[in-house]
Structure formats: structure tokens, C-alpha cells
Amino acid sequence: MNEGKANLFEMALKQVEIAAEYLPEIEPGILEKIKHTKKEITVHFPVKMDDGSVRVFEGYRVQHNDTRGPFKGGLRFHPNAHLDEMRALAMLMTWKSAVVNLPFGGAKGGVECDPNTMPSRQLENMTRRYTWEMAPFIGPDVDILAPDLGTNPQVMAWVMDTYSIRKGSAVRRFEATARGILIVAEKAAHLRGLAVKDARVVIQGAGNVGGTAARLFSHAGAKVIAISDISGGIYNHRGLDVTKALQCKRNNNCVTKDEIGGDEIGNEELLQLECDILVPAAIENQITEKNANSLRCGMIIEGANGPTTPAADAVLREKNIYLIPDILANAGGVVVSYFEWVQNLQELFWSEEEIYQRLKRILSTAFEEVKVLSERHKVDMRTAASILGIGRVAEATRLRGIFP
Ligand code: NAD
């Protein structure tokens, strides 16, 4: 069993307990229910490899809670994808949907594999076979899949095609998470007397979330001074040419080439750079009690899920580093997925601008609600967001009652 992954679920449960202290109205039975996942599906499925051999993959879908609406959550392809990790991420998804007040629950799925080393044909076969096995448990009224670590619009198109859902929606969703990060960063910066256009930004991860965030921050006038991927990063205190960096990532699958202009830097070093805004947008467990004390950023906007451990949270509070937690900061993706869902159901078509304005309204409201709770209870933004999300799910559970 992978220690780090087990941790993430423990971290999520610990956060529930912290938030529950501020929610005395939740009955113990309801608290117990929402600490458990509703359904956990594990499948083993064979895929024909290019050399004619057959490999059996292990895939999961964990459905945490659907009290407020259908399950909703990402699909992750990663060598460390593990059931415990899925449990934690599914639970975070439930709180996230509730923080932004959407009629969705939370789920997460994954396949233990390394998509970077798989030829496209094999990736397609694996995706289709996983979807086929999961088909009885998913669908637009039951459980809605979204891209996550190691998956992209192409993978989602294979999922949709295999499931025979209308194609097209995943493409518009592509930028949504990063757009949300920028909206939330603007609100947080404002509170700290800073404008994003004047900020120095450091981003860990150059994928869907981190790469897109780098582009959007740069368009907004911010100076993106460092970005990385799994093999390391690049730093230039005068600001990077983000277009070149992302081009390099696309062409060479890394951001460490000379042509970008800057110094190569390791991921650990990158997290400790002096900056105004740090956006961890890669994987979980990056800011821990080991390195939290060395951080020199003004604020952290969590693009990734679970990048900060509870012990690191305590250090960051001491250092007065303002942290906007994952369940608020990266909720842009689920909000825009919800818009797609509503548009499909009602046969509507909203323009990009309309979608952006609606996203901004929803995230701004959630941000304000979390801030009010943080001031009322004198707690950090993570605890405040958990109080809001968990409180909403608990209330819905109470209203619906425990069956039978
Ligand atoms: P992705 O696969 O597109 O990109 C991940 C990036 O992180 C890549 O550049 C990869 O090289 C880098 N990376 C991986 N391991 C690393 C490591 N150990 N150190 C440094 N860099 C590393 O994934 P994504 O969709 O951008 O997701 C990133 C994070 O954001 C995940 O935690 C995911 O759960 C979360 N998230 C994603 C979405 C979404 O819409 N895609 C929404 C909400 C949250």
C-alpha cells in the first residue's frame, strides 16, 4: 500500500473532524454517514498491447455522496492511482460541489497506469474498456466524469463516445479550472492589497491546470517567474515567456529547455521561491511540514487537490501565508461542467462570455461565504470552506433522512 495515498484519505477525514467542531448541529449518525463513501467499484480488465500481449489493468470509481445531486468527479490515470486516494478525492469533490452550491455530489475514478509511456492506441483501448466496465454505474443522471491528472479532452471524448453521450462539452470545459483559479486569486490578492497584474507568480505543474493558469495569469499582466513539471522547472526573476514555455512543454514534454530563457530549477526549490502567489497545480502532498517553513510566498492558491498537509497548514497560518484551499480554488471545473450539464438538459447554448460571467458570479459568492465563515469562527479559509461544504451536505442528509 502506498503510504502517501493512505495519508490523503486520513487528511480528508481529519478535515471533516476539524470542521465538525464548528457544526454542533450535525447529528453523530449523519456525520458518520458522510465520513464514509457510498459505493466503491474496482474492476480488472484486459487490454491488448501493441506487441500482441495482454495486460490486465486495475481501475476504480469511488462514489462518495449523492445527497445533493448526481455523483460528479474526475478520472485520473496515474501510476499511483489507488483506492484510498480515490476515496479522499471523491470526498473532497463532495465538499467542493457543496461549497459552490451545485446540485452535485462527489466521486473520483482512476486507472493505475502511466499514460505518458502508453501509445495513443493503447490509451484509447484502455479508456474504452474502463468506461465499458463502469458503464452500469455512470451516466449523466448518475455519475458524471471529468478530466483530471493524466486525462485530457481526448480521453474524455473516448469516454463519451464509448458511453454514447453527445460529444463536445469537454472541450469548452478545458480552461475552466484555471479560469476559476485566476478569479479566486484576484479576490484573494485584493484582500491583501495586491493586484494580480502586479504579482509575481510561481506555478508547480504545467498540465491542464498549471499550464493554462500560467497562460491566464500572464494574460492578466502578472509576471509568471517559474513553472515546472514532473522533471523539473524553469525560473526567471524578470518573468518567463509563458507562450515559449508551454510550446516547449508541448514539443518536448518538459519545460527545462534553454530556448525558454531562464535557469533550471528543481520542484522543491521552486516551491521555496520568493513570490506573491504560489499555485501548486501538480499533485498532492507537496507542501508538508518539512518545507512549509521555507516558503516565501504571500499567498497560496491550491490548483491541485490536496497539495498541502494539515501539519503544513498550521505552519503557514503561523507565517501569515494566506491559503485558498482546493475545494474553493479549483472548483471552476466542476462549475463549468454543471453549466454544460444544464445546457444539455435544457438544450441551451451560452456564449464563452456568458459562461465566464456566470462562473465569476458563483466563485465570487462562494469566496465571500467562505470568508464570512472564516471571520466568524476565526479559522483559516480551508476550515471555513469545509464548514460551508460539509454543513450543506449534512443539512441535505438531515432533510432527506436516513433510509429506511
Ligand atoms: P495534468 O496531468 O494535465 O498535469 C499535471 C502536471 O503536473 C504535469 O505537468 C506533470 O508533469 C506535473 N507533475 C506530476 N507529478 C509531479 C511531481 N511529482 N512534481 C511536479 N510536477 C508534477 O493534470 P491536471 O488536470 O492539470 O491536474 C493537476 C492537479 O489539479 C491534480 O491534483 C488534479 O486533481 C487537480 N484538478 C484538476 C482539475 C481539472 O480540471 N483537470 C480540476 C480540479 C483539480
Short mmCIF file of C-alpha atoms and ligand atoms in Angstrom, two decimals, residues 76-78 89 93 96 108 115-116 146-152 173-174 176-178 204-211 228-232 249 253 267 280-284 286 302-307 326 330-334, ligand 1:
data_model
loop_
_atom_site.label_atom_id
_atom_site.label_comp_id
_atom_site.label_asym_id
_atom_site.label_seq_id
_atom_site.Cartn_x
_atom_site.Cartn_y
_atom_site.Cartn_z
CA ARG A 76 -7.25 10.05 -13.09
CA PHE A 77 -4.65 7.98 -14.99
CA HIS A 78 -1.55 7.71 -12.79
CA LEU A 89 -10.51 12.80 -3.76
CA MET A 93 -15.27 16.57 -4.57
CA LYS A 96 -16.26 21.22 -3.44
CA LYS A 108 -13.46 10.01 -8.31
CA PRO A 115 -0.33 7.39 -19.65
CA ASN A 116 2.94 9.12 -20.64
CA ALA A 146 -14.43 14.90 -15.81
CA PRO A 147 -10.73 15.18 -16.75
CA ASP A 148 -8.05 15.08 -14.03
CA LEU A 149 -4.39 14.15 -13.66
CA GLY A 150 -3.22 12.25 -16.75
CA THR A 151 -6.50 12.61 -18.67
CA ASN A 152 -7.46 15.29 -21.19
CA ARG A 173 -14.50 22.89 -20.06
CA PHE A 174 -10.78 22.63 -20.70
CA ALA A 176 -12.44 26.24 -16.64
CA THR A 177 -10.37 25.16 -13.63
CA ALA A 178 -7.58 27.61 -14.41
CA GLN A 204 4.08 23.93 -9.94
CA GLY A 205 2.74 21.71 -12.74
CA ALA A 206 2.40 22.55 -16.42
CA GLY A 207 -0.60 20.41 -17.35
CA ASN A 208 -4.23 21.28 -17.87
CA VAL A 209 -4.49 23.27 -14.65
CA GLY A 210 -0.95 24.66 -14.20
CA GLY A 211 -0.17 25.32 -17.88
CA SER A 228 7.66 23.18 -13.56
CA ASP A 229 6.53 19.70 -14.47
CA ILE A 230 7.49 16.32 -13.07
CA SER A 231 11.05 16.53 -14.45
CA GLY A 232 11.81 19.98 -13.05
CA LYS A 249 6.22 21.56 -22.91
CA ASN A 253 7.23 17.27 -22.87
CA ASN A 267 10.48 21.27 -7.84
CA PRO A 280 0.66 24.23 -6.61
CA ALA A 281 -1.06 22.62 -9.61
CA ALA A 282 0.57 19.17 -9.89
CA ILE A 283 -0.21 16.53 -7.28
CA GLU A 284 -0.97 16.07 -3.60
CA GLN A 286 3.76 18.89 -1.98
CA GLU A 302 -4.37 25.45 -4.47
CA GLY A 303 -4.81 24.33 -8.08
CA ALA A 304 -4.10 20.67 -7.25
CA ASN A 305 -6.22 18.59 -4.91
CA GLY A 306 -4.63 18.05 -1.50
CA PRO A 307 -1.24 19.69 -2.16
CA ASP A 326 -8.52 23.30 -3.25
CA ASN A 330 -10.04 24.71 -8.18
CA ALA A 331 -13.85 24.49 -8.26
CA GLY A 332 -14.04 26.27 -11.65
CA GLY A 333 -14.01 22.94 -13.49
CA VAL A 334 -16.98 21.47 -11.69
P1 NAD B 1 -2.20 17.03 -15.87
O1 NAD B 1 -1.87 15.61 -15.95
O2 NAD B 1 -2.74 17.74 -17.05
O3 NAD B 1 -0.89 17.86 -15.39
C1 NAD B 1 -0.16 17.55 -14.24
C2 NAD B 1 1.16 18.31 -14.26
O4 NAD B 1 1.85 18.08 -13.02
C3 NAD B 1 2.12 17.87 -15.36
O5 NAD B 1 2.82 18.99 -15.87
C4 NAD B 1 3.08 16.91 -14.64
O6 NAD B 1 4.34 16.82 -15.26
C5 NAD B 1 3.17 17.61 -13.29
N1 NAD B 1 3.57 16.69 -12.21
C6 NAD B 1 3.15 15.42 -11.99
N2 NAD B 1 3.77 14.91 -10.91
C7 NAD B 1 4.59 15.88 -10.45
C8 NAD B 1 5.51 15.97 -9.38
N3 NAD B 1 5.73 14.91 -8.57
N4 NAD B 1 6.17 17.14 -9.19
C9 NAD B 1 5.97 18.18 -10.01
N5 NAD B 1 5.15 18.15 -11.05
C10 NAD B 1 4.46 17.02 -11.26
O7 NAD B 1 -3.20 17.17 -14.60
P2 NAD B 1 -4.20 18.36 -14.28
O8 NAD B 1 -5.53 18.03 -14.85
O9 NAD B 1 -3.55 19.66 -14.60
O10 NAD B 1 -4.35 18.18 -12.69
C11 NAD B 1 -3.39 18.72 -11.78
C12 NAD B 1 -3.99 18.77 -10.39
O11 NAD B 1 -5.17 19.59 -10.40
C13 NAD B 1 -4.43 17.42 -9.81
O12 NAD B 1 -4.25 17.44 -8.42
C14 NAD B 1 -5.92 17.39 -10.11
O13 NAD B 1 -6.63 16.54 -9.23
C15 NAD B 1 -6.26 18.85 -9.89
N6 NAD B 1 -7.51 19.30 -10.55
C16 NAD B 1 -7.67 19.18 -11.89
C17 NAD B 1 -8.83 19.65 -12.50
C18 NAD B 1 -9.03 19.61 -13.97
O14 NAD B 1 -9.99 20.21 -14.46
N7 NAD B 1 -8.19 18.99 -14.73
C19 NAD B 1 -9.84 20.23 -11.70
C20 NAD B 1 -9.64 20.36 -10.34
C21 NAD B 1 -8.45 19.90 -9.77
#
